[in-house]
Structures are given as structure tokens and as C-alpha cells.
Coordinates of C-alpha atoms in Angstrom, one line a residue:
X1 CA -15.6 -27.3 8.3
X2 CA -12.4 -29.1 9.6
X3 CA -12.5 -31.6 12.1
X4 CA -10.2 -32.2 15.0
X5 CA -9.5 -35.7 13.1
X6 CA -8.8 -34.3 9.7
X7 CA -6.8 -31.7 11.4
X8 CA -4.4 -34.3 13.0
X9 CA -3.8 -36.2 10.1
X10 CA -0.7 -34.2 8.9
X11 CA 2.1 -35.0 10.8
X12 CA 0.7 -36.7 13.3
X13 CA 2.9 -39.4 13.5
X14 CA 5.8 -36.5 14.5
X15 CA 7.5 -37.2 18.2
X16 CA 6.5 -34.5 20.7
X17 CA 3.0 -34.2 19.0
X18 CA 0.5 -31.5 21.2
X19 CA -2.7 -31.9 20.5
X20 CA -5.2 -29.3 22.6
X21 CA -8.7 -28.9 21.2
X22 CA -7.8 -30.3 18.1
X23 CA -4.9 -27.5 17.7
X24 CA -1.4 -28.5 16.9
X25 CA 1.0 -26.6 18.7
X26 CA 4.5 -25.8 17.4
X27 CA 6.2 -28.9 18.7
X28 CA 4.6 -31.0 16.6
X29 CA 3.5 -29.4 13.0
X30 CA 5.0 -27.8 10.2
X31 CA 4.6 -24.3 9.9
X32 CA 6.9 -23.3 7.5
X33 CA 6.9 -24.7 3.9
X34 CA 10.0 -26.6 2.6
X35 CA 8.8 -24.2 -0.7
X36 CA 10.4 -21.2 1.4
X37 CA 14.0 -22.4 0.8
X38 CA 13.7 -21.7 -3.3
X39 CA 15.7 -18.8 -4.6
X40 CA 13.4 -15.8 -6.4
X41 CA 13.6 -16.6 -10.1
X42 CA 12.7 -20.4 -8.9
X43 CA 10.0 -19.4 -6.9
X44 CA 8.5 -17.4 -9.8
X45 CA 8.6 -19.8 -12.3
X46 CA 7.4 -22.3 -9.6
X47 CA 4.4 -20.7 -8.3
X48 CA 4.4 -19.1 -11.9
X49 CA 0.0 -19.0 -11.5
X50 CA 0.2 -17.4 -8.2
X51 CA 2.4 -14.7 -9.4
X52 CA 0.0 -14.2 -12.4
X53 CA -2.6 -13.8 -9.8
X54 CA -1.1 -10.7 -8.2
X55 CA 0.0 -9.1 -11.4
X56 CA -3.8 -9.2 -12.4
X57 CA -5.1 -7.8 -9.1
X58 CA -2.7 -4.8 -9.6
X59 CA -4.4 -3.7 -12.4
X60 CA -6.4 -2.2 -9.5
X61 CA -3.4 -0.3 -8.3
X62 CA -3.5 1.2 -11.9
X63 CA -6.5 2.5 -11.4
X64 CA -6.1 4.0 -8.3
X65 CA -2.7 5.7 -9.3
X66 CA -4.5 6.7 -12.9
X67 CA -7.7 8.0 -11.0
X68 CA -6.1 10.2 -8.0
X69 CA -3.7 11.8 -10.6
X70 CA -6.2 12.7 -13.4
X71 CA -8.9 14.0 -10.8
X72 CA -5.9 16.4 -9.2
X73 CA -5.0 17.7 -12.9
X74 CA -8.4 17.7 -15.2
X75 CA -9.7 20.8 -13.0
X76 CA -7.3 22.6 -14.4
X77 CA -8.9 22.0 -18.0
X78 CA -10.1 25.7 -19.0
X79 CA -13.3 23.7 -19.9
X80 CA -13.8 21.7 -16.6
X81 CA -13.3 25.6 -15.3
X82 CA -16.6 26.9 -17.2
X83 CA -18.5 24.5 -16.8
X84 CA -18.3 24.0 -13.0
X85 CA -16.4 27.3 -12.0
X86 CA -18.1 31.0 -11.6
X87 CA -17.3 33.9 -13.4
X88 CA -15.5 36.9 -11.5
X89 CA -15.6 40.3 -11.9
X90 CA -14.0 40.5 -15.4
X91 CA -16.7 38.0 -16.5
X92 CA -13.8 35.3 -16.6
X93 CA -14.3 31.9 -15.0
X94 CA -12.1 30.3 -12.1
X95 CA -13.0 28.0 -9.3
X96 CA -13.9 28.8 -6.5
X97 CA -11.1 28.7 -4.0
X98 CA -13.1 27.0 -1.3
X99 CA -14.5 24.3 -3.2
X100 CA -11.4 22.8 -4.5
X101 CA -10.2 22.3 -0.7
X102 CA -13.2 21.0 -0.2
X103 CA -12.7 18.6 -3.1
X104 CA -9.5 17.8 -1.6
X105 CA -10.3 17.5 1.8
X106 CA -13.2 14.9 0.7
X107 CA -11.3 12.7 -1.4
X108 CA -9.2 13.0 1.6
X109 CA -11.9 11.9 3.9
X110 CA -13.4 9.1 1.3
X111 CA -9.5 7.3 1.7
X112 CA -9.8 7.0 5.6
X113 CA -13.6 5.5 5.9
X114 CA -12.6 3.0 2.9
X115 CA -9.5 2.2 4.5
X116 CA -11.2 1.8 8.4
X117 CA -13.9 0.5 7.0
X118 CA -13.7 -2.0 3.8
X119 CA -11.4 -3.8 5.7
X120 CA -14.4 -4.8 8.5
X121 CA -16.1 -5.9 4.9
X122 CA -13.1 -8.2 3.6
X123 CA -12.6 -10.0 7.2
X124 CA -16.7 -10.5 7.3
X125 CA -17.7 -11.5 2.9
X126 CA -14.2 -12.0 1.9
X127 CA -11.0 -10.6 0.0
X128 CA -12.7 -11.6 -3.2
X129 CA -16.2 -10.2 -2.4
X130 CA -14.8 -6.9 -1.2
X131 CA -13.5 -6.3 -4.5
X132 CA -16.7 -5.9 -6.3
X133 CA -17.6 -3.6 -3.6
X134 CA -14.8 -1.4 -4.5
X135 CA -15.8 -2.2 -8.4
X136 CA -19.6 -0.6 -8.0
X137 CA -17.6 2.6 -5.4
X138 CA -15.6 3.4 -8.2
X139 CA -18.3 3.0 -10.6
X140 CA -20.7 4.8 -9.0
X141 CA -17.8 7.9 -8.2
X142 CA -17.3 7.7 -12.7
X143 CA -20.7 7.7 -12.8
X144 CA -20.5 11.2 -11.2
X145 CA -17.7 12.5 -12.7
X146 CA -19.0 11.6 -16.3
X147 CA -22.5 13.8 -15.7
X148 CA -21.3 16.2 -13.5
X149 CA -23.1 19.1 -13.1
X150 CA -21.4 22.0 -10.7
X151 CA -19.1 21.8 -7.7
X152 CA -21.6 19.3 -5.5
X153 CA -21.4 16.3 -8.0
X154 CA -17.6 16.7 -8.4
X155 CA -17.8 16.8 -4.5
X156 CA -19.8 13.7 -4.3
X157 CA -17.7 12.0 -7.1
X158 CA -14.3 12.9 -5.0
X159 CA -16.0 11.5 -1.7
X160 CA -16.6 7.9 -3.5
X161 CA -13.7 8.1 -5.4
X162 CA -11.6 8.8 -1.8
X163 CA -13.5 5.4 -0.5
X164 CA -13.1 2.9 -3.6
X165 CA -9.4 4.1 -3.7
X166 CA -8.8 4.2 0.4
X167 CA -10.4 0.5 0.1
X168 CA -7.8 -0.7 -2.7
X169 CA -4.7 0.5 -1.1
X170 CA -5.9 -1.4 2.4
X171 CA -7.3 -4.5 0.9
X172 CA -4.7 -5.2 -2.2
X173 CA -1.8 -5.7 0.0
X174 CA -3.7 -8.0 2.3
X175 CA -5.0 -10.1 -0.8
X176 CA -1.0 -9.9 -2.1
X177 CA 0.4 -10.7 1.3
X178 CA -2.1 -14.3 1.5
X179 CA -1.3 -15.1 -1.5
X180 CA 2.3 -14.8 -2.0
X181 CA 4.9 -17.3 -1.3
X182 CA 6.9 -16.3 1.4
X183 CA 10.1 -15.8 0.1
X184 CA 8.3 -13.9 -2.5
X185 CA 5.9 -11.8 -0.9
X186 CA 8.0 -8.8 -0.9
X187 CA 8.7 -8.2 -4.9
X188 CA 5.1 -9.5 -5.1
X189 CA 3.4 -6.8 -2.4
X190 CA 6.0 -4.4 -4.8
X191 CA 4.1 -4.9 -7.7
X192 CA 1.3 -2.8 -6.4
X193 CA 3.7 0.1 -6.3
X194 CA 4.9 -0.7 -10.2
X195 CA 1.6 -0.5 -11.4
X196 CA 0.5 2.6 -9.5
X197 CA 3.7 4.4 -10.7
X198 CA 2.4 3.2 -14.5
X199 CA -1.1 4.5 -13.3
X200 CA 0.4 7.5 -12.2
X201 CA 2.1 8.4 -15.4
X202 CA -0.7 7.9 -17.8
X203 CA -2.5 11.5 -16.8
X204 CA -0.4 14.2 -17.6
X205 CA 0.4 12.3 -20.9
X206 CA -3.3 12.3 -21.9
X207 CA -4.1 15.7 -20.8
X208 CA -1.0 16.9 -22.8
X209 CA -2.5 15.2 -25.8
X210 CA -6.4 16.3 -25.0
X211 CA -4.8 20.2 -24.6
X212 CA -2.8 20.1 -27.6
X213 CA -5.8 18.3 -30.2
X214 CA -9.4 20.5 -27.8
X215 CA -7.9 22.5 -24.6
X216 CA -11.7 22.9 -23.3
X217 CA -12.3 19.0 -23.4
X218 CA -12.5 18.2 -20.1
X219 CA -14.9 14.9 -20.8
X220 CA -12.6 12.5 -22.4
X221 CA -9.9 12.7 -19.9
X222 CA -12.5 11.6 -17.6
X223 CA -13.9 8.9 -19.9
X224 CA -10.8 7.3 -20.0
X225 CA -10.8 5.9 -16.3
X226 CA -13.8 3.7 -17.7
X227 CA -11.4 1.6 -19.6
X228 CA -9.3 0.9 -16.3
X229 CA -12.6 -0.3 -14.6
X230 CA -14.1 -2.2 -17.4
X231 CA -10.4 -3.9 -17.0
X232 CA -11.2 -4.9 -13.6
X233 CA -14.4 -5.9 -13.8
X234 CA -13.4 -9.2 -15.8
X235 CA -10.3 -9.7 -13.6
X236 CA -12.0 -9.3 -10.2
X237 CA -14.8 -11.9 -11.2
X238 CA -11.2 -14.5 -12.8
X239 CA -10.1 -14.1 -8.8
X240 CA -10.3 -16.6 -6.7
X241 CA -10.3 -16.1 -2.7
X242 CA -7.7 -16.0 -0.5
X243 CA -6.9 -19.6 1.4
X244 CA -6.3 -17.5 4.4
X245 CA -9.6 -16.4 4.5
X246 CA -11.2 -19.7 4.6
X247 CA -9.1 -21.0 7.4
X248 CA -9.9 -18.3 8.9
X249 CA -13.6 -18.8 8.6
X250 CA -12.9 -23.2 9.2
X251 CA -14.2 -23.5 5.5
X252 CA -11.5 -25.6 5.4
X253 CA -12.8 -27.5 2.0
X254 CA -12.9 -24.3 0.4
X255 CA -9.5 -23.4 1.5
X256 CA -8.0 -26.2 -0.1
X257 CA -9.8 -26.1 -3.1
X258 CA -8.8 -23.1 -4.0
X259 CA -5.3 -23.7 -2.8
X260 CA -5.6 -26.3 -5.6
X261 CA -6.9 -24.4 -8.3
X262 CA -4.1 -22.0 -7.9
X263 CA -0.9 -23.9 -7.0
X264 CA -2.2 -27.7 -7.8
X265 CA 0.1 -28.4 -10.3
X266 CA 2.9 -26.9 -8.9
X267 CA 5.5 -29.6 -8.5
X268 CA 6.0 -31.0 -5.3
X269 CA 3.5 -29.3 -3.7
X270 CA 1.5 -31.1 -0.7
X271 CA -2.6 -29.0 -0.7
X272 CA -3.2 -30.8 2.3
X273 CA 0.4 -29.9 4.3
X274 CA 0.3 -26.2 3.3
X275 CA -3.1 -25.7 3.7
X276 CA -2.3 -27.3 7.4
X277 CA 0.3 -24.6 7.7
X278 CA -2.2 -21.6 7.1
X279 CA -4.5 -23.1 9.3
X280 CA -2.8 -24.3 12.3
X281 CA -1.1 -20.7 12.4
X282 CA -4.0 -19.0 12.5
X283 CA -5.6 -21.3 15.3
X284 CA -1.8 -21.0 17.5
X285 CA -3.1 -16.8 16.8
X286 CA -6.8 -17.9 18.3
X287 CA -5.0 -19.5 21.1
X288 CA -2.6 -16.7 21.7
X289 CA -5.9 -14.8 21.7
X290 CA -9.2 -16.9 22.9
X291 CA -10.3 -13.9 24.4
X292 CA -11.0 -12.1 20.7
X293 CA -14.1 -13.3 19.0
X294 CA -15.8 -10.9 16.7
X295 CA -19.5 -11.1 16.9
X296 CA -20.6 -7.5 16.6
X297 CA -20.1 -3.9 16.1
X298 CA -18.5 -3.8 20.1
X299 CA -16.1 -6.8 19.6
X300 CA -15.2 -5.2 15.7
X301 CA -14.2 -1.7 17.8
X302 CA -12.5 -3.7 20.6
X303 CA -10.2 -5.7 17.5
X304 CA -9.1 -2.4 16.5
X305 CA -8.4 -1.4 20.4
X306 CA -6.6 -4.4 20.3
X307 CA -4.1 -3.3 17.5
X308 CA -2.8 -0.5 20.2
X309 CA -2.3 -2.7 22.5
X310 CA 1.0 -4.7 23.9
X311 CA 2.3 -6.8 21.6
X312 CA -0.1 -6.1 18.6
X313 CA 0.7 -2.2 19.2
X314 CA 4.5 -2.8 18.4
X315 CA 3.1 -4.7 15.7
X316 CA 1.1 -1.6 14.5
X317 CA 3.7 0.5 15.1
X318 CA 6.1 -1.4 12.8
X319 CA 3.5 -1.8 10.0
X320 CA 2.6 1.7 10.2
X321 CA 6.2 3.2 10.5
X322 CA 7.6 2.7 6.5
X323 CA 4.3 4.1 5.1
X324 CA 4.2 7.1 7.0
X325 CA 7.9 7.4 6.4
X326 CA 7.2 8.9 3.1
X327 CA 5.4 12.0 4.2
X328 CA 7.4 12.6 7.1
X329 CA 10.3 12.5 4.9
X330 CA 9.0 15.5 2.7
X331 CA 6.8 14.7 0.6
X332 CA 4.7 17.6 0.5
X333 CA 7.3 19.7 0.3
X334 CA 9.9 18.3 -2.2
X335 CA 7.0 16.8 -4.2
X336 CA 6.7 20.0 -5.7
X337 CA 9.7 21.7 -5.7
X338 CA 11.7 18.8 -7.1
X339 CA 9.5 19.9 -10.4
X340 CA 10.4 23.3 -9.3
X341 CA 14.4 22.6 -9.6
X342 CA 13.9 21.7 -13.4
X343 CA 12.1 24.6 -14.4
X344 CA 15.1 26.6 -12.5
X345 CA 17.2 24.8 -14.8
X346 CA 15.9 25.5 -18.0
X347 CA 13.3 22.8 -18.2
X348 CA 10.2 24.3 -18.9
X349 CA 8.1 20.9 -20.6
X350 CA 5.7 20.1 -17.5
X351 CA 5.2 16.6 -19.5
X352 CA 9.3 16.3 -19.8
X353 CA 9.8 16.8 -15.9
X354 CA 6.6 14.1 -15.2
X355 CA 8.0 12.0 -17.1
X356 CA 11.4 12.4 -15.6
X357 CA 10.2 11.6 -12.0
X358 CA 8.1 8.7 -13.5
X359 CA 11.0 6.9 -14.8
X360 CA 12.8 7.5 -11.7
X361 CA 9.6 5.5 -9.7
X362 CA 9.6 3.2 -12.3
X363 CA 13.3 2.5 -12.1
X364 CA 13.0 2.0 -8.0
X365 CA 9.9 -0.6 -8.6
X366 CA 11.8 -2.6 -10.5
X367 CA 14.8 -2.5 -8.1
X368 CA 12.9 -3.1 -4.9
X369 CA 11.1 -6.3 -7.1
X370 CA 14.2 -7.8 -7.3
X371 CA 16.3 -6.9 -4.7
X372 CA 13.4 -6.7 -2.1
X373 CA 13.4 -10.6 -0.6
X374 CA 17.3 -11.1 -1.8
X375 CA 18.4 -8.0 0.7
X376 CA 16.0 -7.1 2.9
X377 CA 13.3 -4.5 3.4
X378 CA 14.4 -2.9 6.5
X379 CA 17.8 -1.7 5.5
X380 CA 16.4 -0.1 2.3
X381 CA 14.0 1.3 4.7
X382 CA 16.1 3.1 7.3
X383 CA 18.6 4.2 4.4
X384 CA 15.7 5.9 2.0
X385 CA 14.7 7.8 5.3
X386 CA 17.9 9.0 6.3
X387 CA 19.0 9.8 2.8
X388 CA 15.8 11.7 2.0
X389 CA 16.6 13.8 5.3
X390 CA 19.9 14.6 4.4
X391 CA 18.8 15.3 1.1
X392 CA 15.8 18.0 3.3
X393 CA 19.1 19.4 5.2
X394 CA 21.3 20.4 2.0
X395 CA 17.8 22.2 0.7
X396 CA 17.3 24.0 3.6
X397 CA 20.8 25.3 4.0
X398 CA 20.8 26.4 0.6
X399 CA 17.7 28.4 0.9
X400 CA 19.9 30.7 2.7
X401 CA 22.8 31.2 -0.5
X402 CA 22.0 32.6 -3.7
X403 CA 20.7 30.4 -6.7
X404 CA 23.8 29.9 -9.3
X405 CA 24.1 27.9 -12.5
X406 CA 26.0 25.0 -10.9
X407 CA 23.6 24.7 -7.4
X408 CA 20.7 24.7 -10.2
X409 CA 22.2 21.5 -11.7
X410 CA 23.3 20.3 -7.8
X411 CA 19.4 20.9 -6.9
X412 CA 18.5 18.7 -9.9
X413 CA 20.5 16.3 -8.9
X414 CA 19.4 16.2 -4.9
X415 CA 15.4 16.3 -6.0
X416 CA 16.3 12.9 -7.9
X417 CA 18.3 11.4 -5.1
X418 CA 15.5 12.2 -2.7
X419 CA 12.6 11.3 -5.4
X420 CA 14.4 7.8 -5.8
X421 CA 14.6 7.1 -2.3
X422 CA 11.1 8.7 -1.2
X423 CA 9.1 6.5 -3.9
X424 CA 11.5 3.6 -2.1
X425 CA 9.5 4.7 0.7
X426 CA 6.2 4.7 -1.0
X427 CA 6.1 1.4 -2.5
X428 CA 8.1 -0.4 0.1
X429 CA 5.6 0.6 2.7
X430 CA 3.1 -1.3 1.4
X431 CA 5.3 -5.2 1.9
X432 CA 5.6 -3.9 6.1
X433 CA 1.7 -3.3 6.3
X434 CA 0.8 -6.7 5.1
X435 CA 3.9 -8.9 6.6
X436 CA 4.2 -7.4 10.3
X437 CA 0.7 -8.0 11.4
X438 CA -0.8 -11.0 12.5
X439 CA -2.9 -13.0 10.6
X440 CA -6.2 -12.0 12.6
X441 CA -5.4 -8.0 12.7
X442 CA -4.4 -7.9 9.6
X443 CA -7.1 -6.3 7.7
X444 CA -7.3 -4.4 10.8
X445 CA -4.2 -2.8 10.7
X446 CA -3.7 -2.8 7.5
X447 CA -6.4 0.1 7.4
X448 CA -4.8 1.8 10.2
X449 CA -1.4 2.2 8.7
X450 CA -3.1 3.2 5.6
X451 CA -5.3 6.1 7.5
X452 CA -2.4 7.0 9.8
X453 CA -0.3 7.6 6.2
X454 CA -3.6 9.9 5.1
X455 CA -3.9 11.5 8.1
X456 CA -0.3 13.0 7.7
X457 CA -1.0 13.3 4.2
X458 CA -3.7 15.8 4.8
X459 CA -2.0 17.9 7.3
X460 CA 0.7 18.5 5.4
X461 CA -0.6 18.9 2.2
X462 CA -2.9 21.6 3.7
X463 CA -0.3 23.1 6.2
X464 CA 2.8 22.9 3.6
X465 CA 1.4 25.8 1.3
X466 CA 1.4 28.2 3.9
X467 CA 4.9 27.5 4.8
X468 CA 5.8 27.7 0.9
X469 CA 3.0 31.2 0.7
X470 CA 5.3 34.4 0.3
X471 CA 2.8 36.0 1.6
X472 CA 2.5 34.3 5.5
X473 CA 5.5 31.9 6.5
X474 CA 7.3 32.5 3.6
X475 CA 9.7 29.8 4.5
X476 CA 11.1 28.7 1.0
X477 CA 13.5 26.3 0.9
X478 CA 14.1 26.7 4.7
X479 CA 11.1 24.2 5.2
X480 CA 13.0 21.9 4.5
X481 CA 14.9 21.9 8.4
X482 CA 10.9 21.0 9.5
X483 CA 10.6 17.7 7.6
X484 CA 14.5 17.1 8.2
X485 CA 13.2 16.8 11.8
X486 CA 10.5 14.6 11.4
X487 CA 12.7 12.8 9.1
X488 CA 15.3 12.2 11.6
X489 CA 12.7 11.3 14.4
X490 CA 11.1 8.8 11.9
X491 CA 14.3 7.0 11.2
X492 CA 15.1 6.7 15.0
X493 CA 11.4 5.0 15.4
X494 CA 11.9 2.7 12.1
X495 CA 15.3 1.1 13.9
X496 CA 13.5 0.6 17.2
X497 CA 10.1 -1.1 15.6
X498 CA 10.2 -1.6 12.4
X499 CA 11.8 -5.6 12.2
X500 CA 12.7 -6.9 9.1
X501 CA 9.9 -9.5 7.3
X502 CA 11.5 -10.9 4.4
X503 CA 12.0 -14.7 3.7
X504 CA 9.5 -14.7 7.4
X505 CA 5.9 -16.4 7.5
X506 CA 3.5 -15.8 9.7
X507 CA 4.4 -18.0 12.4
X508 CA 7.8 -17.0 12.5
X509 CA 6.5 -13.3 13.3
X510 CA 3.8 -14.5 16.0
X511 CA 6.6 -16.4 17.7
X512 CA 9.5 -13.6 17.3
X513 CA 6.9 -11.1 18.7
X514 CA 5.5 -13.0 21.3
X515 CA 9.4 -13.5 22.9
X516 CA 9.9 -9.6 22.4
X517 CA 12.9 -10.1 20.0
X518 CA 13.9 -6.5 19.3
X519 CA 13.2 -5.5 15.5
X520 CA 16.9 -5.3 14.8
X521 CA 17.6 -8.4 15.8
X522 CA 14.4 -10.3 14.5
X523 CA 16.7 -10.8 11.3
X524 CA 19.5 -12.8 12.3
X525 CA 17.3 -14.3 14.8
X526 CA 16.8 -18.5 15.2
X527 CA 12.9 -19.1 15.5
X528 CA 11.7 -23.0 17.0
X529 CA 9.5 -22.8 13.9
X530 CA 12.9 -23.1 11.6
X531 CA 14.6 -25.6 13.9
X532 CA 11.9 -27.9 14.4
X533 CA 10.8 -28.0 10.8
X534 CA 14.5 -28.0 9.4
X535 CA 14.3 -24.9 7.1

């Protein structure tokens, strides 16, 4: 554990020095690194081990794009049917209507406890530890799958599988976010999205091939998530933990070590006077907030209390905003009728329109990696909502004309413009939920923004059918004015709290929010951190 003394030796010499219990405020330590001034393409090469870090630890986000796909599709193997389904009257099997919600509705329920829940487990063993936890969830949900025997051990399988996924989508882009460099941490938070679009992909072209070679074997679709997580097993043990984490937890000797083993031969690079910046941000944070020390199950409830509350509730609010932005913006309802405008068309290959849409996420990972910390995240942000709501508008005024040749090629054309900007939405989501929080709620909201995107998830994806039903709302096309709406509302609420994080670090957040600097003008705004440290 640090001591005040070894605490003080980095820039301690500095005029205006303020030394208070061994914490150095911001008049007198660096909290930004002179690293953040490189451009991207220097910064990756530089911190070229660090980048390699992340890329590994989104072969997790594979799986979890791989695994929700394939479990949605493989129940609609003919075989999967017999052997878990019932026969009807004819004597001809189907599932039972009832269960499959319910399959739904668990998985459902398994992504909000791992995502409230895991992340309590990365603050208290660590980032790295809370990875093998995932590792034996998602084992033990494969496990299932692979011997199922009826309707309960699917249900059982989708409950676990809900938790070790829930868990990876809450702790990834923490474990991304801490290890990032900050000017950076946007393409490198974007890589979980690039991966889970590849993840994403793989299904339907393996169940294409399974139908076309055995259409009853349901088994080796499902034996083929075992080569994602003997992938990760290897990868997650490589890891090493965050630095964050340790200064967190004053194992400040660990901190730097593995600080060291990740960026010690990057040129130029000080252990001592970056891992000084991680740590004295995080104390200013415990100063900010003396009156939060987690010591049991009370104090873990009152940290998530706190994330509603003043500051750290704007702070929420901000994080949670982008991700939710996606199903507010339609998702459950142009999801599936953007494959619904092909077929109109002519295109009747399921695999050809999947693969269509794929590219199209594929394309806008790569964009948003690159563009991401250059530009901005917030203007892509606000634009991808509003687009994706006038995209919902022109839908739901068409519902009321009749379908011609030409609007069958325009509708193409609007279900890509709004598929291109809602997976915008999607992966970009993912950069707000680990940048806006602070360093101490970060886990902690992390899980929240997660849960509050799942919670909308589930409504709509349980309400939308009904809308879509002929026979109840019957609303077509026209549901489109609903989530035009929302839409609008969302984008109003993303301009008002949603700031903009790139080419930020964590004290220049704390110290924007603390001032209550608006979100729109936390961009262009001058923080003491960059004045006093010359960056």
C-alpha cells in the first residue's frame, strides 16, 4: 500500500503544491498525461500492447453476439422442435407457445442480475477475477444447452446464459475504458461492438450450412459456441488487471506492476507519473465523496442510490442516454421489418438479407473506430437518433399509401439508412457508459445503463408484436409514429445530458461535472486540469 511519502514524490517540487492527508489536489499534480496529445495512428502504434489487450478481451464480445444470436435461431431447427417441443393434434411437433416467452423473458431476466450484479463482483475480486466468473456462467449455461433434455434445461441454460452475457456487456467496457489511452478509448471501447457484429454474423451462416448438409441437427449448432469459450479461457487467464483497480484498492505496487508489464516499454513513458495520475484522481473522487465507503451489503445498495443522485444522477443519465437510444429509436420494430423490405423486393435468401445488414454493422464499426476520438461521439450520437426518427416518420406515413415497385426500392433504401445509424447507436453506446461515470460508480453505473437498455429491450420486444399482430393493434407500418416519438423525446434528452467524452480523462469529467458545465458545452470547454498541466 502507498504511503503519503511515496505518494508526494511526483511533482512535489511543483509551486502551489496541496498536500491534505497525503492527497494532492489539482493545484499541484498532473492529472492528465502528456501521452494524451498523440494523434490516433500514433497512439496505436505507441501503446501498440495495450491495444492488443482489448482486441483479445473482445473475443468475449464474440461470444456474446455468437451466443444470443444462435440461441434465438436453433429453436427453430425442426430437430430442436422434436426433441423438446410436443406434438399437436395432427401428431406434428411445435413448441409450446408459452415456453419460448418464457425462454425469452429469462434470458431476459439472466442480462439484468449479471449486469446489477457482476459488477458488485468486479469492484470487490477484480476486473480480471470477474472474468472467470463469467467463463464457468457461460460454461455451465453450454453445459445445459449441450444435454438438454425438454423445455426446463433449455430454460435453465437461457437463465445462465442471460447472466454470463448481462455480465460481459457491463464489465467489458469498464475493463476497455481502464485500460485505454485516453485519446483512444473511444475506437478501443468500439471494438466491442466490431466483434459482436462478427459474433453476430456467424449464426445464420452455420445454421444455413447445418440445414442444407442435416436440417434436424440441432446439436452441432450448439457445439459450436464451445470453440468461442475454449477461446476465452486461455485469453482471460493471458489478462492482466486493470491499474485502476489497484489504486482503487491502494495496492499501489501491484498497480504499477502491471502498468509496467503492459506499457513498460512504451517510449517515454514515466510508471511512476501515470500511475500517480490514476491514483491521485481517484483519491480527489474519495475526497469529493468521504462520505462513501463500501463495507457491506447497505453501503453496496446506498452506491447505487448514489448514482441517482445530484451530480452522479446527470452522470447516469448521460451514460445511460446513447444505449437506450437504440431501442427507443425502433429497434424492435424496424429490426424486423428492415428484413421485411427485402423480401418485398424480391429478396427471398434469409442468409443474403443477414448478411446484408451485417456488412452494414460491420461497415459503421469500422467508421466509428476511426472517426470516434478524431470527431466526437456526441454529434454522431444526436445525428443517428434524429436520423433513425426521420427515417420511423417516412415508414409510418407510408403505411398509409399503397406498396409500388419504386417505394419497395425507397423502403430498402430507408431500412439501411436507419440500420446504419441505429447500430451507430448500438456500439457507440457502449464508449458513454464507461467514459461519463466516475471512476468509483463506474461499475455501478455501468450495470445500470446496461439494465435500463434491457429493461426497454424487453417491453418492446414483448409489446411490439401486438402492435405488428393483424389480429389486435394491427398497426403496420403506422408504428412507426410511436417510436418516432420516443425518438424525438430521446434526442431532446441526449442534447441536454449527454456531454461529449472524447480526448477527456477522468479528472477532466469529475471537474467539468462538479462546476455543472452543461453537456453541450463540456466540449469546447477549458478545464484547470489542461491549464495547469499544459496539455
Amino acid at each position: 500500500m502507498a504511503t503519503p511519502d511515496t505518494r508526494d514524490q511526483i511533482h512535489a517540487g511543483e509551486e502551489g503544491l496541496n498536500v491534505e492527508g497525503g492527497l494532492k489536489h489539482e493545484g499541484g499534480v498532473v492529472l492528465k498525461s502528456a501521452h494524451d496529445k498523440l494523434g490516433l495512428l500514433a497512439s496505436v502504434w505507441k501503446f501498440r500492447k495495450a491495444v492488443f489487450v482489448c482486441n483479445l478481451l473482445c473475443i468475449a464480445a464474440a461470444a456474446d453476439g455468437y451466443q444470443i444470436v444462435l440461441n434465438g435461431n436453433v429453436i427453430a431447427n425442426q430437430g430442436f422442435i422434436n426433441h423438446v417441443g410436443f406434438p399437436n393434434a395432427k401428431g406434428v411437433y411445435t413448441l409450446n407457445a408459452n415456453y419460448t416467452a418464457l425462454w425469452g423473458a429469462l434470458q431476459s431476466l439472466g442480462q439484468l442480475i449479471g449486469m446489477l450484479s457482476l459488477n458488485i463482483v468486479s469492484d470487490r475480486i477484480g476486473r480480471k477475477a470477474t472474468l472467470y466468473v463469467l467463463w464457468v456462467i457461460l460454461a455451465a449455461s453450454l453445459i445445459m444447452e449441450t444435454l438438454v433434455r425438454d423445455w426446463k434445461d433449455w430454460a435453465g441454460a437461457k437463465l445462465l446464459a442471460g447472466i454470463g452475457v448481462g455480465g460481459i456487456q457491463s464489465t467489458l467496457p469498464v475493463y476497455i475504458t481502464e485500460w485505454s489511452p485516453a485519446n483512444i478509448r473511444g475506437g478501443m471501447v468500439l471494438l466491442y461492438g466490431f466483434w459482436n457484429s462478427w459474433g453476430k454474423f456467424l449464426p445464420p451462416m452455420v445454421l444455413t450450412l447445418v440445414q442444407a448438409s442435416d436440417p434436424l441437427n440441432y446439436k452441432v449448432p450448439i457445439y459450436t459456441q464451445w470453440g468461442f469459450l475454449g477461446l476465452m479461457l486461455p485469453v482471460f487467464l493471458w489478462l492482466p488487471e486493470t491499474a485502476a483497480y489497484y489504486a482503487s484498492r491502494e495496492l499501489d505496487e501491484k498497480g504499477k506492476e502491471t502498468l509496467r508489464r503492459v506499457n513498460g516499454n512504451v517510449e517515454g513513458y514515466d510508471v511512476e507519473t501515470e500511475y500517480a495520475i490514476i491514483r491521485n484522481t481517484i483519491m480527489e473522487e474519495r475526497r469529493q465523496n468521504s462520505h462513501a465507503q463500501e463495507t457491506g451489503a447497505k453501503q453496496v445498495l446506498m452506491s447505487y442510490l448514489e448514482c441517482l443522485q445530484g451530480v452522479n444522477a446527470k452522470r447516469t443519465l448521460g451514460s445511460t442516454l446513447p444505449i437506450c437510444a437504440q431501442q427507443l429509436a425502433g429497434l424492435a420494430f424496424l429490426n424486423t421489418y428492415a428484413s421485411l423490405f427485402f423480401r418485398q423486393a424480391g429478396f427471398s435468401n434469409a442468409f443474403l438479407i443477414t448478411t446484408i445488414l451485417a456488412i452494414i454493422s460491420l461497415v459503421v464499426s469500422v467508421t466509428l473506430i476511426l472517426a470516434t476520438d478524431r470527431f466526437g461521439r456526441r454529434p454522431v450520437v444526436l445525428v443517428g437518433t434524429v436520423t433513425d426518427t426521420i427515417m420511423l416518420l417516412i415508414v409510418a406515413v407510408l403505411g398509409f399509401v399503397s406498396m409500388t415497385d419504386p417505394l419497395k426500392g425507397f423502403l430498402i433504401f430507408v431500412g439501411c439508412v436507419w440500420s446504419f445509424f441505429n447500430s451507430a447507436l448500438g456500439q457507440l453506446g457502449w464508449a458513454f457508459v464507461g467514459e461519463v461515470a466516475s471512476q468509483r460508480l463506474r461499475a455501478r453505473t455501468a450495470g445500470l445503463a446496461s439494465a435500463f437498455s434491457v429493461v426497454f429491450g424487453l417491453i418492446f420486444n414483448t409489446t411490439v408484436p401486438y402492435m405488428l399482430d393483424p389480429q389486435t393493434a394491427n398497426w403496420n407500418y403506422k408504428t412507426g409514429f410511436l417510436f418516432s416519438g420516443t425518438g424525438l423525446a430521446v434526442a431532446v434528452l441526449i442534447f441536454l445530458y449527454t456531454p461529449e467524452p472524447a480526448q477527456r480523462n477522468p479528472a477532466e469529467m469529475d471537474e467539468m461535472y462538479r462546476k455543472g458545465i452543461p453537456a453541450w458545452k463540456m466540449k469546447s470547454y477549458m478545464t484547470e486540469v489542461q491549464r495547469q498541466n499544459g496539455v
